[in-house]
CSV table of C-alpha atoms and ligand atoms in Angstrom, one decimal:
chain,number,residue,atom,x,y,z
A,1,MET,CA,0.7,108.6,-30.6
A,2,ALA,CA,0.0,110.4,-27.3
A,3,LEU,CA,-1.2,107.1,-25.9
A,4,ILE,CA,2.0,105.3,-26.9
A,5,LEU,CA,4.0,108.1,-25.4
A,6,LYS,CA,2.0,107.9,-22.2
A,7,SER,CA,2.4,104.1,-22.0
A,8,LEU,CA,6.1,104.5,-22.6
A,9,ILE,CA,6.5,107.0,-19.8
A,10,LEU,CA,4.5,104.8,-17.5
A,11,LEU,CA,6.6,101.8,-18.4
A,12,LEU,CA,9.8,103.8,-17.7
A,13,LEU,CA,8.5,104.9,-14.4
A,14,VAL,CA,7.6,101.4,-13.3
A,15,ALA,CA,10.9,100.2,-14.5
A,16,PHE,CA,12.6,102.9,-12.5
A,17,VAL,CA,10.8,102.0,-9.3
A,18,CYS,CA,11.4,98.3,-9.8
A,19,ALA,CA,15.1,98.8,-10.5
A,20,LYS,CA,15.4,100.6,-7.2
A,21,THR,CA,13.6,98.1,-4.9
A,22,VAL,CA,13.4,94.4,-4.2
A,23,LYS,CA,9.8,93.4,-3.9
A,24,GLN,CA,8.9,91.7,-0.7
A,25,SER,CA,7.3,88.4,-1.6
A,26,LYS,CA,3.6,88.8,-2.0
A,27,ASN,CA,3.1,85.2,-1.1
A,28,ASP,CA,4.9,85.5,2.2
A,29,LYS,CA,2.8,88.6,3.0
A,30,GLU,CA,-0.5,87.0,2.2
A,31,THR,CA,0.4,83.9,4.2
A,32,LEU,CA,1.3,86.1,7.2
A,33,GLU,CA,-2.0,88.2,7.0
A,34,LYS,CA,-4.0,85.0,6.8
A,35,TYR,CA,-2.2,83.6,9.8
A,36,ILE,CA,-2.9,86.8,11.7
A,37,GLU,CA,-6.6,86.7,10.8
A,38,ASP,CA,-6.9,83.1,12.1
A,39,LYS,CA,-4.7,83.6,15.2
A,40,LYS,CA,-6.7,86.7,16.3
A,41,LYS,CA,-9.7,84.5,17.0
A,42,GLU,CA,-7.8,82.7,19.7
A,43,ILE,CA,-7.0,85.9,21.7
A,44,ASN,CA,-8.5,86.3,25.2
A,45,PRO,CA,-10.0,89.8,25.1
A,46,ARG,CA,-9.9,90.5,28.9
A,47,TRP,CA,-6.9,92.8,28.8
A,48,ARG,CA,-7.0,93.9,25.2
A,49,LEU,CA,-6.8,97.6,25.1
A,50,HIS,CA,-9.7,99.7,23.8
A,51,TYR,CA,-7.9,102.9,22.8
A,52,HIS,CA,-4.2,102.1,22.8
A,53,VAL,CA,-2.5,100.6,19.7
A,54,ALA,CA,-1.4,97.0,20.2
A,55,GLY,CA,-0.4,94.3,17.7
A,56,PRO,CA,-3.3,92.2,16.2
A,57,VAL,CA,-1.6,89.1,17.7
A,58,GLY,CA,1.9,88.3,19.0
A,59,TRP,CA,4.5,90.6,20.4
A,60,ILE,CA,5.2,94.2,19.8
A,61,ASN,CA,7.9,96.6,21.1
A,62,ASP,CA,9.3,100.0,20.0
A,63,PRO,CA,7.2,102.5,18.0
A,64,ASN,CA,8.8,103.0,14.5
A,65,GLY,CA,8.2,105.2,11.5
A,66,PHE,CA,5.9,107.7,13.2
A,67,SER,CA,5.1,110.1,10.4
A,68,TYR,CA,2.5,111.8,8.3
A,69,TYR,CA,2.0,110.7,4.6
A,70,LYS,CA,-0.8,111.3,2.1
A,71,GLY,CA,-3.3,112.6,4.6
A,72,GLU,CA,-2.7,110.1,7.4
A,73,TYR,CA,-0.6,109.6,10.4
A,74,HIS,CA,1.4,106.4,10.1
A,75,LEU,CA,2.7,104.4,13.1
A,76,PHE,CA,4.7,101.2,12.8
A,77,TYR,CA,6.0,99.0,15.5
A,78,GLN,CA,8.5,96.2,16.1
A,79,PHE,CA,6.4,93.1,15.6
A,80,TYR,CA,6.8,89.4,16.0
A,81,PRO,CA,3.5,87.8,14.9
A,82,TYR,CA,4.2,84.1,15.7
A,83,ALA,CA,4.3,84.2,19.6
A,84,ALA,CA,3.6,86.6,22.4
A,85,LYS,CA,7.3,87.0,23.0
A,86,TRP,CA,10.2,88.7,21.2
A,87,GLY,CA,11.3,87.0,17.9
A,88,PRO,CA,12.6,88.0,14.5
A,89,MET,CA,11.4,91.5,13.9
A,90,HIS,CA,8.8,92.6,11.4
A,91,TRP,CA,7.3,96.1,11.2
A,92,GLY,CA,3.6,96.2,12.0
A,93,HIS,CA,1.6,99.1,10.7
A,94,VAL,CA,-1.4,101.3,11.7
A,95,THR,CA,-2.8,104.6,10.4
A,96,SER,CA,-4.9,107.3,11.8
A,97,LYS,CA,-6.5,110.6,10.6
A,98,ASP,CA,-6.5,112.1,14.1
A,99,LEU,CA,-4.0,110.1,16.2
A,100,VAL,CA,-6.9,108.8,18.3
A,101,ASN,CA,-8.8,106.4,16.0
A,102,TRP,CA,-6.5,103.8,14.5
A,103,LYS,CA,-6.8,101.4,11.6
A,104,GLN,CA,-4.9,98.1,11.2
A,105,LEU,CA,-2.8,97.8,8.0
A,106,PRO,CA,-0.9,94.8,6.7
A,107,THR,CA,2.5,94.1,8.1
A,108,ALA,CA,4.8,96.5,6.3
A,109,LEU,CA,8.3,94.8,6.6
A,110,LEU,CA,9.1,91.1,6.9
A,111,PRO,CA,12.6,89.9,7.8
A,112,ASP,CA,14.7,88.3,5.1
A,113,GLU,CA,18.4,87.6,6.0
A,114,GLU,CA,18.1,90.7,8.1
A,115,GLN,CA,15.6,91.3,10.9
A,116,CYS,CA,13.9,94.7,10.6
A,117,PHE,CA,14.8,96.5,13.8
A,118,SER,CA,13.7,100.0,14.8
A,119,GLY,CA,13.8,103.1,12.6
A,120,SER,CA,11.8,106.0,11.3
A,121,ALA,CA,10.0,107.3,8.3
A,122,VAL,CA,10.3,110.5,6.1
A,123,VAL,CA,8.4,111.7,3.1
A,124,ASP,CA,10.5,112.3,0.0
A,125,GLY,CA,8.4,113.9,-2.7
A,126,ASP,CA,5.6,111.4,-3.2
A,127,THR,CA,7.4,108.5,-1.6
A,128,HIS,CA,7.2,107.2,2.0
A,129,VAL,CA,10.7,106.2,2.9
A,130,LEU,CA,11.4,103.9,5.9
A,131,ILE,CA,15.0,103.9,7.3
A,132,TYR,CA,15.6,101.0,9.7
A,133,THR,CA,18.3,98.9,11.2
A,134,ALA,CA,19.0,95.6,9.5
A,135,HIS,CA,20.1,93.2,12.3
A,136,GLU,CA,21.9,90.1,11.2
A,137,ASN,CA,23.1,87.2,13.4
A,138,LEU,CA,26.5,86.2,12.0
A,139,ALA,CA,27.8,82.6,12.0
A,140,SER,CA,30.4,83.7,14.5
A,141,GLY,CA,27.7,84.2,17.1
A,142,LEU,CA,28.1,88.0,16.8
A,143,SER,CA,25.6,90.3,15.2
A,144,ASN,CA,25.8,93.1,12.7
A,145,GLU,CA,23.7,96.2,12.4
A,146,SER,CA,23.5,98.4,9.4
A,147,GLN,CA,20.9,100.9,8.1
A,148,TYR,CA,18.5,99.9,5.3
A,149,LEU,CA,15.8,101.8,3.3
A,150,ALA,CA,12.4,100.7,2.1
A,151,PHE,CA,10.0,102.7,-0.2
A,152,SER,CA,6.3,103.0,-0.7
A,153,ASP,CA,4.2,105.1,-3.0
A,154,ASP,CA,0.8,104.1,-1.4
A,155,GLY,CA,1.5,103.9,2.3
A,156,VAL,CA,0.5,100.3,2.4
A,157,ASN,CA,3.0,98.3,0.3
A,158,TYR,CA,6.7,98.7,1.1
A,159,ASP,CA,9.6,97.4,-0.9
A,160,LYS,CA,13.2,97.2,0.3
A,161,PHE,CA,15.9,99.2,-1.5
A,162,LYS,CA,18.2,97.2,-3.8
A,163,GLY,CA,21.2,99.2,-2.7
A,164,ASN,CA,21.0,98.3,1.0
A,165,PRO,CA,22.7,98.9,3.3
A,166,VAL,CA,22.9,102.7,2.9
A,167,ILE,CA,25.1,103.0,6.1
A,168,PRO,CA,27.1,99.8,6.5
A,169,GLN,CA,28.7,100.3,9.9
A,170,ALA,CA,29.4,102.5,12.8
A,171,PRO,CA,32.6,104.7,12.6
A,172,ASN,CA,34.1,102.7,15.4
A,173,GLY,CA,32.8,99.3,14.1
A,174,SER,CA,30.5,98.8,17.1
A,175,PRO,CA,28.0,96.0,16.5
A,176,ASP,CA,25.5,98.1,18.4
A,177,PHE,CA,24.5,100.6,15.8
A,178,ARG,CA,20.7,101.1,15.5
A,179,ASP,CA,17.4,102.9,15.5
A,180,PRO,CA,18.0,105.6,12.8
A,181,LYS,CA,15.7,108.7,13.2
A,182,ALA,CA,15.7,110.9,10.0
A,183,TRP,CA,14.5,114.4,9.3
A,184,LYS,CA,14.9,117.1,6.7
A,185,HIS,CA,16.5,120.5,7.3
A,186,GLY,CA,17.0,122.9,4.4
A,187,ASP,CA,18.3,120.9,1.4
A,188,HIS,CA,19.6,118.0,3.5
A,189,TRP,CA,18.5,114.9,5.2
A,190,TYR,CA,19.9,114.2,8.6
A,191,VAL,CA,19.8,111.0,10.6
A,192,ILE,CA,20.9,110.1,14.1
A,193,ILE,CA,21.7,106.6,15.1
A,194,GLY,CA,22.1,105.1,18.6
A,195,SER,CA,25.4,103.4,19.4
A,196,LYS,CA,28.2,103.1,22.0
A,197,THR,CA,31.9,103.8,22.5
A,198,THR,CA,34.4,101.0,22.5
A,199,ASP,CA,34.5,101.3,26.3
A,200,GLU,CA,30.7,100.9,26.6
A,201,ARG,CA,29.3,104.4,26.9
A,202,GLY,CA,26.1,105.3,25.1
A,203,ARG,CA,26.4,107.8,22.2
A,204,VAL,CA,24.4,109.2,19.3
A,205,LEU,CA,25.9,109.7,15.8
A,206,LEU,CA,24.8,112.3,13.4
A,207,TYR,CA,24.9,111.8,9.6
A,208,ARG,CA,23.8,113.9,6.6
A,209,SER,CA,22.7,113.1,3.0
A,210,GLU,CA,21.4,114.8,-0.1
A,211,ASP,CA,19.4,111.8,-1.4
A,212,LEU,CA,18.9,109.5,1.6
A,213,ILE,CA,21.2,107.0,-0.1
A,214,GLU,CA,24.8,108.4,0.2
A,215,TRP,CA,25.4,109.4,3.9
A,216,GLU,CA,28.2,111.3,5.4
A,217,PHE,CA,29.1,110.9,9.0
A,218,LEU,CA,29.2,114.3,10.7
A,219,THR,CA,29.7,114.1,14.4
A,220,ILE,CA,28.9,112.6,17.7
A,221,LEU,CA,25.9,114.6,18.8
A,222,GLY,CA,25.9,113.3,22.4
A,223,GLU,CA,27.7,110.8,24.5
A,224,SER,CA,27.6,109.5,28.0
A,225,LYS,CA,30.5,110.5,30.2
A,226,GLY,CA,29.9,107.2,32.1
A,227,ASP,CA,26.8,108.2,34.0
A,228,LEU,CA,24.2,107.7,31.3
A,229,GLY,CA,24.5,104.1,30.5
A,230,TYR,CA,26.3,101.7,28.1
A,231,MET,CA,24.0,102.0,25.1
A,232,TRP,CA,21.7,104.7,23.8
A,233,GLU,CA,18.8,103.3,21.9
A,234,CYS,CA,16.1,105.0,19.9
A,235,PRO,CA,17.5,108.5,19.7
A,236,ASP,CA,15.4,111.4,18.4
A,237,PHE,CA,16.4,115.0,17.9
A,238,PHE,CA,14.1,117.9,17.3
A,239,GLU,CA,13.4,121.6,17.8
A,240,LEU,CA,10.7,122.5,20.3
A,241,ASP,CA,9.8,125.9,21.6
A,242,GLY,CA,13.1,127.5,20.5
A,243,LYS,CA,15.3,124.7,22.1
A,244,PHE,CA,16.7,121.5,20.7
A,245,VAL,CA,15.9,118.2,22.4
A,246,LEU,CA,18.0,115.0,22.3
A,247,LEU,CA,15.6,112.2,23.3
A,248,MET,CA,17.0,108.7,23.8
A,249,SER,CA,16.6,105.5,25.8
A,250,PRO,CA,19.8,104.8,27.7
A,251,GLN,CA,20.4,101.2,28.9
A,252,GLY,CA,22.3,100.5,32.0
A,253,MET,CA,21.7,103.6,34.1
A,254,LYS,CA,21.9,103.0,37.9
A,255,PRO,CA,19.0,103.8,40.1
A,256,GLU,CA,19.4,107.0,42.2
A,257,GLY,CA,16.7,107.2,44.9
A,258,ASP,CA,13.4,107.6,43.2
A,259,ARG,CA,15.0,108.0,39.8
A,260,TYR,CA,15.8,105.4,37.1
A,261,LYS,CA,14.0,102.6,38.8
A,262,ASN,CA,13.0,100.9,35.5
A,263,LEU,CA,15.4,98.4,33.9
A,264,HIS,CA,16.1,100.9,31.1
A,265,GLN,CA,15.2,104.6,30.9
A,266,THR,CA,13.8,107.1,28.4
A,267,GLY,CA,14.7,110.7,28.8
A,268,TYR,CA,16.1,113.8,27.2
A,269,ILE,CA,18.6,116.6,27.2
A,270,ILE,CA,17.5,120.1,26.3
A,271,GLY,CA,20.0,122.4,24.7
A,272,SER,CA,20.9,124.4,21.7
A,273,PHE,CA,22.2,123.3,18.3
A,274,ASN,CA,23.8,125.0,15.4
A,275,TYR,CA,23.6,123.4,12.0
A,276,ASP,CA,26.8,125.1,10.8
A,277,THR,CA,29.1,124.1,13.7
A,278,LEU,CA,27.0,120.9,14.4
A,279,GLU,CA,27.5,121.4,18.1
A,280,PHE,CA,24.8,120.4,20.5
A,281,THR,CA,25.2,122.3,23.8
A,282,PRO,CA,23.1,121.0,26.7
A,283,ASP,CA,21.3,123.6,28.9
A,284,VAL,CA,20.3,121.0,31.6
A,285,GLY,CA,21.2,117.4,32.3
A,286,PHE,CA,19.3,114.2,31.5
A,287,GLN,CA,15.7,114.1,32.7
A,288,GLU,CA,13.2,111.2,32.6
A,289,MET,CA,10.3,111.7,30.2
A,290,ASP,CA,7.7,109.6,32.0
A,291,TYR,CA,7.8,108.4,35.6
A,292,GLY,CA,5.7,105.2,35.3
A,293,HIS,CA,6.7,101.6,35.3
A,294,ASP,CA,6.2,101.1,31.5
A,295,PHE,CA,7.5,103.7,29.1
A,296,TYR,CA,10.4,103.1,26.6
A,297,ALA,CA,11.8,103.8,23.2
A,298,ALA,CA,9.7,106.9,22.7
A,299,GLN,CA,9.6,108.4,19.1
A,300,THR,CA,8.3,111.8,18.0
A,301,MET,CA,6.9,113.3,14.8
A,302,GLU,CA,5.9,116.8,13.8
A,303,HIS,CA,2.8,117.8,11.8
A,304,ASN,CA,1.1,121.2,11.4
A,305,GLY,CA,3.7,122.8,13.8
A,306,LYS,CA,2.8,120.3,16.6
A,307,ARG,CA,5.3,117.8,18.1
A,308,TYR,CA,3.8,114.4,19.1
A,309,VAL,CA,5.3,111.5,21.0
A,310,VAL,CA,4.4,107.9,21.5
A,311,GLY,CA,6.2,105.4,23.7
A,312,TRP,CA,6.3,101.6,24.0
A,313,PHE,CA,3.9,101.0,26.9
A,314,ALA,CA,6.0,98.3,28.5
A,315,MET,CA,9.5,97.6,29.8
A,316,TRP,CA,12.1,95.0,28.9
A,317,GLU,CA,12.0,92.0,31.3
A,318,SER,CA,8.8,93.1,33.0
A,319,PRO,CA,6.1,90.5,33.3
A,320,PHE,CA,3.7,90.8,30.4
A,321,LEU,CA,0.7,89.2,32.0
A,322,GLU,CA,-1.2,89.3,28.7
A,323,ASP,CA,1.2,87.0,27.0
A,324,VAL,CA,-0.9,83.9,28.0
A,325,ASP,CA,-3.7,85.6,26.1
A,326,GLY,CA,-1.8,85.5,22.8
A,327,TRP,CA,-0.5,89.1,22.7
A,328,ALA,CA,2.1,91.3,24.4
A,329,GLY,CA,3.0,94.9,24.4
A,330,ALA,CA,1.2,98.2,23.4
A,331,MET,CA,1.7,101.8,22.7
A,332,THR,CA,0.9,104.7,25.0
A,333,ILE,CA,-1.7,107.2,23.9
A,334,ILE,CA,-0.2,110.0,21.8
A,335,ARG,CA,0.9,113.1,23.6
A,336,GLU,CA,1.6,116.6,22.4
A,337,LEU,CA,4.8,118.1,23.6
A,338,SER,CA,6.0,121.6,24.7
A,339,ILE,CA,8.8,122.9,26.9
A,340,VAL,CA,8.2,124.9,30.1
A,341,ASN,CA,11.0,125.7,32.5
A,342,ASN,CA,13.5,123.5,30.7
A,343,ARG,CA,11.2,120.5,31.1
A,344,ILE,CA,9.1,118.6,28.5
A,345,ILE,CA,5.4,118.8,29.1
A,346,MET,CA,3.3,115.9,27.7
A,347,LYS,CA,-0.4,116.6,27.2
A,348,PRO,CA,-3.1,114.1,26.0
A,349,LEU,CA,-4.4,115.2,22.6
A,350,ASP,CA,-7.4,117.6,22.7
A,351,ASP,CA,-9.2,115.0,20.5
A,352,MET,CA,-9.1,112.5,23.4
A,353,VAL,CA,-12.3,114.0,24.7
A,354,SER,CA,-14.0,112.7,21.5
A,355,LEU,CA,-13.7,109.2,23.1
A,356,ARG,CA,-15.9,110.1,26.1
A,357,GLU,CA,-18.9,107.9,25.8
A,358,SER,CA,-20.9,108.5,28.9
A,359,LEU,CA,-20.6,110.4,32.2
A,360,VAL,CA,-20.1,107.9,35.0
A,361,ALA,CA,-19.5,110.2,38.0
A,362,SER,CA,-19.6,113.9,38.6
A,363,GLY,CA,-19.4,116.1,41.7
A,364,ASP,CA,-18.1,114.9,45.1
A,365,PHE,CA,-15.9,111.8,45.2
A,366,ARG,CA,-16.4,110.8,48.8
A,367,THR,CA,-14.1,108.6,50.9
A,368,ASN,CA,-14.8,104.9,50.5
A,369,VAL,CA,-17.6,105.2,48.0
A,370,PRO,CA,-16.2,103.4,44.9
A,371,VAL,CA,-16.9,104.4,41.4
A,372,VAL,CA,-17.3,101.4,39.1
A,373,PHE,CA,-16.5,101.4,35.3
A,374,GLY,CA,-16.3,99.0,32.5
A,375,LYS,CA,-12.9,98.3,30.9
A,376,THR,CA,-12.2,102.0,30.2
A,377,ALA,CA,-12.3,105.3,32.1
A,378,GLU,CA,-11.1,108.8,32.0
A,379,ILE,CA,-11.1,110.3,35.5
A,380,VAL,CA,-10.5,114.0,36.3
A,381,ILE,CA,-9.9,114.7,39.9
A,382,ASP,CA,-9.5,118.0,41.7
A,383,GLY,CA,-8.4,117.9,45.3
A,384,ASP,CA,-6.7,120.1,47.9
A,385,LEU,CA,-2.9,119.6,47.4
A,386,ASN,CA,-2.3,120.8,51.0
A,387,LYS,CA,-3.8,117.5,52.0
A,388,ASN,CA,-2.9,113.9,51.0
A,389,MET,CA,-4.7,111.9,48.3
A,390,ASP,CA,-4.9,108.2,47.9
A,391,PHE,CA,-6.9,106.4,45.2
A,392,LEU,CA,-7.2,102.7,44.9
A,393,LEU,CA,-7.5,101.2,41.4
A,394,GLU,CA,-8.7,97.6,41.3
A,395,GLY,CA,-10.8,95.2,39.3
A,396,THR,CA,-14.4,94.6,40.0
A,397,GLU,CA,-13.5,90.9,40.0
A,398,GLY,CA,-10.1,91.1,41.6
A,399,GLY,CA,-6.8,91.0,39.8
A,400,GLU,CA,-3.9,93.4,40.3
A,401,LYS,CA,-4.3,96.5,42.4
A,402,GLY,CA,-2.7,99.9,42.0
A,403,TRP,CA,-2.5,103.1,44.0
A,404,ILE,CA,-2.3,106.8,42.9
A,405,LYS,CA,-0.9,108.8,45.8
A,406,TRP,CA,-0.1,112.4,46.6
A,407,ASP,CA,1.8,113.2,49.7
A,408,SER,CA,1.4,116.9,50.6
A,409,GLU,CA,4.4,117.0,52.9
A,410,SER,CA,7.0,115.6,50.5
A,411,ARG,CA,5.1,117.0,47.6
A,412,LYS,CA,5.5,113.6,45.8
A,413,VAL,CA,2.9,112.2,43.5
A,414,GLY,CA,3.2,108.5,42.5
A,415,ILE,CA,1.9,105.2,41.3
A,416,GLU,CA,2.3,102.0,43.3
A,417,ILE,CA,1.7,98.5,41.9
A,418,ASP,CA,2.3,95.5,44.1
A,419,GLY,CA,4.4,97.6,46.4
A,420,ASP,CA,6.6,98.8,43.6
A,421,VAL,CA,6.5,102.6,43.8
A,422,ARG,CA,7.3,105.2,41.1
A,423,GLN,CA,7.1,108.7,42.5
A,424,VAL,CA,8.4,112.2,41.9
A,425,GLU,CA,8.1,115.7,43.3
A,426,TRP,CA,5.4,117.7,41.7
A,427,TYR,CA,5.3,121.5,41.6
A,428,PRO,CA,2.2,122.4,39.4
A,429,ILE,CA,2.9,125.0,36.8
A,430,GLY,CA,-0.8,125.8,36.4
A,431,SER,CA,-3.6,123.4,36.8
A,432,THR,CA,-3.6,121.1,39.9
A,433,THR,CA,-5.9,118.5,38.3
A,434,LEU,CA,-5.1,114.8,38.2
A,435,ARG,CA,-6.2,113.3,34.9
A,436,ILE,CA,-6.3,109.5,34.8
A,437,PHE,CA,-6.8,107.3,31.8
A,438,LEU,CA,-7.6,103.6,32.5
A,439,ASP,CA,-7.8,101.0,29.8
A,440,ALA,CA,-8.4,97.3,30.1
A,441,SER,CA,-4.8,96.8,31.4
A,442,SER,CA,-3.2,100.2,31.8
A,443,VAL,CA,-3.1,103.4,33.7
A,444,GLU,CA,-1.8,106.8,32.5
A,445,LEU,CA,-1.7,109.7,35.0
A,446,PHE,CA,-1.3,113.3,33.8
A,447,CYS,CA,-0.6,115.8,36.6
A,448,GLY,CA,-1.5,119.4,36.0
A,449,GLU,CA,-0.6,120.6,32.6
A,450,GLY,CA,1.4,117.4,31.9
A,451,GLU,CA,4.6,118.4,33.7
A,452,VAL,CA,4.5,115.0,35.5
A,453,VAL,CA,3.2,111.9,33.7
A,454,PHE,CA,3.1,108.2,34.7
A,455,SER,CA,2.5,105.3,32.3
A,456,SER,CA,2.1,101.8,33.9
A,457,ARG,CA,0.5,98.6,32.9
A,458,LEU,CA,-2.0,97.3,35.5
A,459,TYR,CA,-4.1,94.1,35.2
A,460,PRO,CA,-7.5,94.1,36.9
A,461,GLU,CA,-10.1,91.3,36.5
A,462,GLY,CA,-13.4,92.5,35.3
A,463,GLY,CA,-14.1,96.2,35.1
A,464,TRP,CA,-12.5,99.0,37.0
A,465,LYS,CA,-13.3,100.0,40.6
A,466,VAL,CA,-11.8,103.3,41.8
A,467,THR,CA,-12.0,104.3,45.5
A,468,ASN,CA,-11.0,107.4,47.3
A,469,LYS,CA,-9.2,106.0,50.3
A,470,ASN,CA,-8.2,109.3,52.0
A,471,VAL,CA,-10.1,111.4,54.5
A,472,GLN,CA,-10.3,114.2,51.9
A,473,ASP,CA,-13.4,114.3,49.7
A,474,VAL,CA,-12.4,115.5,46.2
A,475,LYS,CA,-14.2,116.6,43.1
A,476,ILE,CA,-14.5,114.0,40.3
A,477,GLU,CA,-15.6,114.0,36.7
A,478,ALA,CA,-15.4,110.6,35.1
A,479,TYR,CA,-16.3,109.0,31.8
A,480,SER,CA,-16.3,105.7,30.1
A,481,LEU,CA,-14.3,105.8,26.8
A,482,LYS,CA,-15.2,104.4,23.4
A,483,ARG,CA,-13.1,101.9,21.5
A,484,SER,CA,-10.7,103.6,19.0
A,485,VAL,CA,-8.4,100.7,17.9
A,486,PRO,CA,-9.2,97.4,16.2
A,487,GLU,CA,-10.3,94.6,18.5
B,1,NAG,C1,28.2,94.1,8.6
B,1,NAG,O1,27.3,94.4,7.5
B,1,NAG,C2,27.9,95.4,6.6
B,1,NAG,C3,26.8,95.8,5.6
B,1,NAG,O2,26.3,94.7,4.9
B,1,NAG,C4,29.2,95.0,6.0
B,1,NAG,O3,29.7,96.0,5.2
B,1,NAG,C5,30.1,94.6,7.1
B,1,NAG,O4,31.3,94.1,6.6
B,1,NAG,C6,29.5,93.6,8.1
B,1,NAG,N1,30.4,93.3,9.2
B,1,NAG,C7,30.6,92.1,9.6
B,1,NAG,C8,31.5,91.9,10.8
B,1,NAG,O5,30.1,91.1,9.0
């Protein structure tokens, strides 16, 4: 009798889950994974990254669904497997126990009539819930964006909700209505969605729900007055060190001197927020999050009281030199966030030291005596900030060259690649160390405590050769780093 009862309950449970979702075709998924396995063999490894997440093949862009579920961190990404260029969007998927070592999982979402554009993930009881933008190209030539859900109870297989869309359209009917970022506060779910006004100003919309399915539009959380671009993509909203942060990626901001030199920007507004009045009051204006050439669509998640961020390690319309090798796009290393002096501080994870493989250099870094590495390096430099510093980053067999520069007079630190400079004033809040992470085609520079960070793609041939080109000898400690992502 007990057994019959148990079977009955199980049957009901299965029936309930099935009734709620549309199974993604197992056939399509298996065909895709087989294709990926085969295609991977054709990839040229020269610029494949050793400790940055990238797609197994093909194209990737925005990070999605950054979350913690059933004992693992989950990170998804916009994925087009069939070419190293943008195409109909899937969600690729990796997991990690420590945010440093990553494991490849099968593609989580495949497009049907809709493309699976960016979104986020939350955990509802035992279920991992993805909320993403369904992008449809209409016969009229226009497109339509609405918000969809997908569910998983194992963190591997995801099925789309039968009742999609859960949010059919923007209050003003704008076709640009995407990148939902959801979170829970008290008894309610909240989601913010990037959009624009009818006169082309970026804005972020706030919604609330009791069940993730029925959503109520609450308010416009933030909006450009005309100076912050025509569209806000990939919004995020979170509490950090007693403040609230509205993070987003505005498109269409004009360059101002050293600022906003990338095609599109990623930055944030720090302020206060009240869940009763739903008012977000900025304390300071928009600030760029990362000053490098390649950082976009950043997304955060919180676990164990820590707030982490990952960005797309690329920029729209920049050359992706790796595309001829069968892949394009990557993620930055994960960074831990805090706020000091109304500015976001980004620090590499403490666990990054676990990747140190062998000590390559230690002590004096003399002028014009290069240090040579393999494909990876972590370099810690201590110099006198009252004097200039200039470090040349190049390949042992040629390729692209980059410079890291500190100008003591203007107090600007910067990265220059092919004459294209990104720089910003740096007033250290503590440490005056430069910490540089080099991977097979990338450089990340963390200044001091992480108050100034640059992320740029850079393509050397062979291994890395780093030279101190200034008159000032500095102190160096440098390591080669282990692989922590699938090949
Ligand atoms: C866009 O899609 C939503 C959800 O399916 C639908 O309600 C809406 O009518 C569509 N708009 C257009 C212009 O097709």
